[in-house]
Short mmCIF file of C-alpha atoms and ligand atoms in Angstrom, two decimals:
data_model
loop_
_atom_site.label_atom_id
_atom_site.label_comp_id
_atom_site.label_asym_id
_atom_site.label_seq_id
_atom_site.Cartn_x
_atom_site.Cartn_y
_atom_site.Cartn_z
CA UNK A 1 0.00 0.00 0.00
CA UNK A 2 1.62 3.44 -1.53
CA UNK A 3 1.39 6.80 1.17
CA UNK A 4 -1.82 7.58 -0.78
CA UNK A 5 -3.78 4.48 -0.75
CA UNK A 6 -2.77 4.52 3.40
CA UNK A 7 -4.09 8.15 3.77
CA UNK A 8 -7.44 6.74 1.41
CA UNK A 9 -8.18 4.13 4.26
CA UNK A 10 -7.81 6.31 7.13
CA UNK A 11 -10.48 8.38 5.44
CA UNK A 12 -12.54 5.72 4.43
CA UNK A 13 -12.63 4.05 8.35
CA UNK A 14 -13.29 7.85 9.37
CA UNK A 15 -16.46 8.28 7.07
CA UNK A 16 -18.13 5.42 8.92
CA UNK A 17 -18.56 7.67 11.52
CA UNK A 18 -20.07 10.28 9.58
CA UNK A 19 -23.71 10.22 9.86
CA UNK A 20 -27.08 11.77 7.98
CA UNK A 21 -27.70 15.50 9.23
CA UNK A 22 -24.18 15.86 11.26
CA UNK A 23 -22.51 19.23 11.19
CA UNK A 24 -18.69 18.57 9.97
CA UNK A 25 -15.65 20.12 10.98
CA UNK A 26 -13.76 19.50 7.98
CA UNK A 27 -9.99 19.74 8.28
CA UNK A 28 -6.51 20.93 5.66
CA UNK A 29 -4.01 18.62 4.41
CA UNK A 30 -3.90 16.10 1.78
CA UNK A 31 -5.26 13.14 3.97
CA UNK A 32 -8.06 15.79 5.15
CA UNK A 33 -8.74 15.76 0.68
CA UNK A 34 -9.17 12.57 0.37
CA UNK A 35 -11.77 12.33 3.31
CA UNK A 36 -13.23 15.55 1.42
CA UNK A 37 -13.14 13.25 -2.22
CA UNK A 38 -14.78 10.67 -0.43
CA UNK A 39 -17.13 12.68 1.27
CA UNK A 40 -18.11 14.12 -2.09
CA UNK A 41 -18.96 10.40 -3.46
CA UNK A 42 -21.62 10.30 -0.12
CA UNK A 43 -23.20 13.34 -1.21
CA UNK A 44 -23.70 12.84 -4.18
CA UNK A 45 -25.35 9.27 -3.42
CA UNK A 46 -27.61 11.11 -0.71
CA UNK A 47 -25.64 11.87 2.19
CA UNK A 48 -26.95 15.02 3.75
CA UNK A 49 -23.99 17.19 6.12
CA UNK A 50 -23.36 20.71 6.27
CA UNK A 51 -19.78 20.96 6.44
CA UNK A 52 -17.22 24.07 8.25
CA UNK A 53 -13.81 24.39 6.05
CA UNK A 54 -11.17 24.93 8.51
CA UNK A 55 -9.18 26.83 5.32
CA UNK A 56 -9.79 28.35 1.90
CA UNK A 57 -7.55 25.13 0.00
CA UNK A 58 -10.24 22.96 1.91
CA UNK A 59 -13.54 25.20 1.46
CA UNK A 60 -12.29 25.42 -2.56
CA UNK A 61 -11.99 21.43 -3.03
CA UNK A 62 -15.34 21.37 -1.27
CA UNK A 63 -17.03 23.90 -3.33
CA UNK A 64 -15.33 21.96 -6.10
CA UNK A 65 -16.49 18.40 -5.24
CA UNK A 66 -20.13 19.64 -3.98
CA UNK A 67 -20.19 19.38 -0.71
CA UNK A 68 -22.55 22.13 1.02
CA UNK A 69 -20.45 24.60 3.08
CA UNK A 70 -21.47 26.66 6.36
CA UNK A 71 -19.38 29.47 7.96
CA UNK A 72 -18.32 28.91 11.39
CA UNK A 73 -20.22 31.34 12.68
CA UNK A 74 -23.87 29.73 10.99
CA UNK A 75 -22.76 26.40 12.21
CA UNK A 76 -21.07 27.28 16.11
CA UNK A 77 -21.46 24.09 16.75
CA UNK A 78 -20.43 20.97 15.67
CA UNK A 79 -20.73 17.41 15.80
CA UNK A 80 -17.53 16.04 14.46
CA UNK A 81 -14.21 17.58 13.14
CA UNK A 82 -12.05 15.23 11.13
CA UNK A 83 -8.56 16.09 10.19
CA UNK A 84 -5.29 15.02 9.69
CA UNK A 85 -1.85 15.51 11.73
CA UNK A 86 1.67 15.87 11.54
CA UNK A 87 2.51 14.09 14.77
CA UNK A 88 0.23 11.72 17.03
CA UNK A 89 1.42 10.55 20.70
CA UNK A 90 -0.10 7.84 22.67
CA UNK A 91 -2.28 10.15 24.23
CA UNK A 92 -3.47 11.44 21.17
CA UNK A 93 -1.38 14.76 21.76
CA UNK A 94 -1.30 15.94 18.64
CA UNK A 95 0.97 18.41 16.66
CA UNK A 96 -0.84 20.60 13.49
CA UNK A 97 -0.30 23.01 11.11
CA UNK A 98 2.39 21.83 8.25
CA UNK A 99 -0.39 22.91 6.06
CA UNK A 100 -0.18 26.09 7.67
CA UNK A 101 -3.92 25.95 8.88
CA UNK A 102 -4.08 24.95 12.56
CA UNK A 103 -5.54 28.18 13.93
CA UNK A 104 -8.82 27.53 11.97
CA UNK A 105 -8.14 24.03 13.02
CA UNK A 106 -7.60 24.61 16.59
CA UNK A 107 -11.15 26.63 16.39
CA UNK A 108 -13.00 24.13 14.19
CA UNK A 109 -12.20 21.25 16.80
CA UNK A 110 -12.69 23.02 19.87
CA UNK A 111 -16.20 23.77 18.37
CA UNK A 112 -16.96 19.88 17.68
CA UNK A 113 -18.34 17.47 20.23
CA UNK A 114 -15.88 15.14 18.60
CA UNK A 115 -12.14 15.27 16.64
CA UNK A 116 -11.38 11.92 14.77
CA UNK A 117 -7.45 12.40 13.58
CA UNK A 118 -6.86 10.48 10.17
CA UNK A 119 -3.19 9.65 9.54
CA UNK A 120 -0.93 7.32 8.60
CA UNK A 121 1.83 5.23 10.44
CA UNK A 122 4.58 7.23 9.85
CA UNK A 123 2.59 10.19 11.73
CA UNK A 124 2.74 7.81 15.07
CA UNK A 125 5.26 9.02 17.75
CA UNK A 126 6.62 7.99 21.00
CA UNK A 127 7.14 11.87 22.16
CA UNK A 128 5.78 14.67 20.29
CA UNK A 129 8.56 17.44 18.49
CA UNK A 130 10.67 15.40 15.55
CA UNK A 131 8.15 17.49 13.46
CA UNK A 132 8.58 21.08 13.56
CA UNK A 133 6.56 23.23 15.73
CA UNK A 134 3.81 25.38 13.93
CA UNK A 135 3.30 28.95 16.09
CA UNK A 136 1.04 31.45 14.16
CA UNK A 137 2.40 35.04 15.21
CA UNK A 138 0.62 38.26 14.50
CA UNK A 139 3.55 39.75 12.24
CA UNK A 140 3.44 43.10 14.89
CA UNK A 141 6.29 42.47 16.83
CA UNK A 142 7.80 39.29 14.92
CA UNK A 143 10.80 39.80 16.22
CA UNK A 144 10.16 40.53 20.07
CA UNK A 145 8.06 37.59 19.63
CA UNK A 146 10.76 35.11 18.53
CA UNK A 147 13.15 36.32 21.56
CA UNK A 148 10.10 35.67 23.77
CA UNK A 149 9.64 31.99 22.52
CA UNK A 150 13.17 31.29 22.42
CA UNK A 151 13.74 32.81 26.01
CA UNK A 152 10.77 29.92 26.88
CA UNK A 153 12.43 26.95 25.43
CA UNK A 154 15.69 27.91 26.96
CA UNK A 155 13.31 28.01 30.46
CA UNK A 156 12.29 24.85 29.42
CA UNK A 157 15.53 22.81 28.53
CA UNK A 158 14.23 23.06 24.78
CA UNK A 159 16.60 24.42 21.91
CA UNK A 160 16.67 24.45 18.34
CA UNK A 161 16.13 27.13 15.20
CA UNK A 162 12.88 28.81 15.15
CA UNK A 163 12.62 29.76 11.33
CA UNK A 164 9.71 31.97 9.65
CA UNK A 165 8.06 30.16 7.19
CA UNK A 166 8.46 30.97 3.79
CA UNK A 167 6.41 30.63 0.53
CA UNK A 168 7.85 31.33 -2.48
CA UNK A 169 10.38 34.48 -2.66
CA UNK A 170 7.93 35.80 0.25
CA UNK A 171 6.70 35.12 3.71
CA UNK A 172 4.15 32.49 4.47
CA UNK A 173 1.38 34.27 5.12
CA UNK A 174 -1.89 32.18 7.05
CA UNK A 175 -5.81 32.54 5.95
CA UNK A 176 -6.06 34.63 9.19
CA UNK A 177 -2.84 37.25 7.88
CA UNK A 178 -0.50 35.74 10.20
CA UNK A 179 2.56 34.66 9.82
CA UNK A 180 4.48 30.98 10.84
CA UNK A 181 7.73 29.99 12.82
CA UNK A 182 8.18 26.81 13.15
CA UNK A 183 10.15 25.53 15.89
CA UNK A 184 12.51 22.52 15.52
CA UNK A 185 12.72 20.89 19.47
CA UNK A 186 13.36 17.94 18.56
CA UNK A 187 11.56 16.22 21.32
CA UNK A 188 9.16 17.77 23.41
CA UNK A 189 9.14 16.06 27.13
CA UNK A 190 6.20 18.21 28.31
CA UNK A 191 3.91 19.32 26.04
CA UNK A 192 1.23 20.51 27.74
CA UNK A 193 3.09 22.76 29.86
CA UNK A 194 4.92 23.90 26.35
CA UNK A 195 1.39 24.78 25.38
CA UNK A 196 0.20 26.61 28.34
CA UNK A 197 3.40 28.68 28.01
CA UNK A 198 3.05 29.39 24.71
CA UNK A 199 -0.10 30.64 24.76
CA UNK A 200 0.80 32.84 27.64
CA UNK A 201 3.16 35.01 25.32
CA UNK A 202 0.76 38.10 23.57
CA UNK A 203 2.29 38.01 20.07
CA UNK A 204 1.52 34.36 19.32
CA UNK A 205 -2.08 33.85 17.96
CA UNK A 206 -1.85 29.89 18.01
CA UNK A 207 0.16 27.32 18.17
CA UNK A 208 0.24 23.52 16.83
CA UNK A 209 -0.16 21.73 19.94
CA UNK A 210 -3.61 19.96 19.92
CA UNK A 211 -3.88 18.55 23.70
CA UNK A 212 -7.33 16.86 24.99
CA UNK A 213 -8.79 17.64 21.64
CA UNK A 214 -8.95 14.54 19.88
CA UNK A 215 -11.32 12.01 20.97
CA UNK A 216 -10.16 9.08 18.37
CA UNK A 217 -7.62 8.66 15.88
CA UNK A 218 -8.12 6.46 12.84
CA UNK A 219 -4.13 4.93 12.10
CA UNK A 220 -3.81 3.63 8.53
CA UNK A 221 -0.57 1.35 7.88
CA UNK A 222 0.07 -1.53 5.06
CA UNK A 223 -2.04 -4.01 6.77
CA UNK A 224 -4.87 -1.62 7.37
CA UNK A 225 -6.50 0.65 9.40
CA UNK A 226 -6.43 0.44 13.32
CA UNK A 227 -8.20 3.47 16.27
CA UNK A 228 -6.16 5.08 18.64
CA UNK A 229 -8.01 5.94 21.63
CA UNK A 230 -6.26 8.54 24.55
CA UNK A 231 -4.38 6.48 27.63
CA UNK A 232 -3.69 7.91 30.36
O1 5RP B 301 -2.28 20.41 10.25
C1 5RP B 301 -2.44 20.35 9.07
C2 5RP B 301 -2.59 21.53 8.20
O2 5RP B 301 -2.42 22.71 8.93
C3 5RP B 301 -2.52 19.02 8.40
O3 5RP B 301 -3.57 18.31 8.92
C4 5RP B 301 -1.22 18.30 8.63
O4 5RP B 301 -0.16 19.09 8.12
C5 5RP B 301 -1.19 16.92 7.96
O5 5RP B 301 -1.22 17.07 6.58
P1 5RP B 301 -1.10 15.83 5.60
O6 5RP B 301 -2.36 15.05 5.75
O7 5RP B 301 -0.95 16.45 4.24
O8 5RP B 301 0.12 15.05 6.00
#
């Protein structure tokens, strides 16, 4: 099974738990796409939803494929969000945002009774950080912002390059008008206090740590799909 056809089944085992009339959160990524793709296929056949794009890449393959599209603010609240990730602990810890998207993320989940993470394998970590940290910043003090965050990690035992994300010749700029550093830890030993701290500094709008948001995580691999549930 190619990274594709792995990303196809997570979606697939996630749609079973999409039922008729249920508000969707529906999440950014390519894994996220082929959930939307398939999701398409049910409406088409029938399926009634009423789904919230957590970006414009997602709410434009939607609008694309025919799936009926609310704004956040006509739908406040939803019954399921399903998305994918860049990392997934054991605890279902997650970190988001290599798509750039997780501030619309964070919201969109926070606003659903239920997040169901679709990834594959190689998204499955023992300690959350190999992948680089997403933290939207409002570009208003970048730089007093970075020294803030780095001062933090050093607080923390963390170090490693916090870059600004880039897009082109330009800066990476989010839906929202904000911009991206992403932090490279390494390895994260406490990421919920990370999190709390983070959020604590004024400049930074979001950040990519998704903890006690996800209720269920659908893992594809070669031999199939499996669900990861939180332990404690
Ligand atoms: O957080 C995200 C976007 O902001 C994505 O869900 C994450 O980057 C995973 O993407 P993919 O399914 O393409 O690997």
């Amino acid at each position: 099974m190619d990274a594709r056809e792995m990303k196809i089944k997570a979606a697939e085992a996630a749609l079973a738990h999409v039922e008729d009339g249920m508000r969707l959160g529906i999440g950014t990524g390519s894994t996220a796409e082929e959930f939307v793709r398939l999701l398409a296929e049910k409406v088409a056949g029938g399926l009634r939803v009423e789904g919230v794009p957590t970006s414009e890449r997602t709410a434009r393959l939607c609008l694309e494929l025919g799936v009926p599209l609310k704004s956040l603010d006509e739908l406040p609240e939803l019954d399921l969000t399903i998305d994918g990730a860049d990392e997934v602990d054991g605890r279902l810890r997650l970190i988001k945002g290599g798509g750039g998207a997780l501030l619309r993320e964070k919201i969109v989940a926070c606003a659903s009774r239920r997040m169901i993470v679709i990834a594959d394998e190689s998204k499955v970590v023992e300690t959350l950080g190999a992948f680089k940290l997403p933290i939207e910043v409002n570009p208003f003090g970048l730089v007093a912002t970075r020294i803030a965050i780095e001062k933090l990690a050093t607080r923390m035992g963390l170090s490693g390059a916090i870059d600004l994300r880039a897009s082109g010749d330009g800066t990476f700029t989010t839906d929202g008008g904000h911009y991206i550093l992403d932090a490279s830890f390494g390895r994260i030993p406490d990421a919920d206090a990370l999190a709390r701290n983070l959020n604590d500094i004024p400049g930074v709008v979001e950040h990519g740590l998704f903890i006690n948001i996800a209720s269920l995580a659908v893992i594809a691999g070669p031999a199939g799909a499996r669900t990861l549930t939180a332990k404690e």
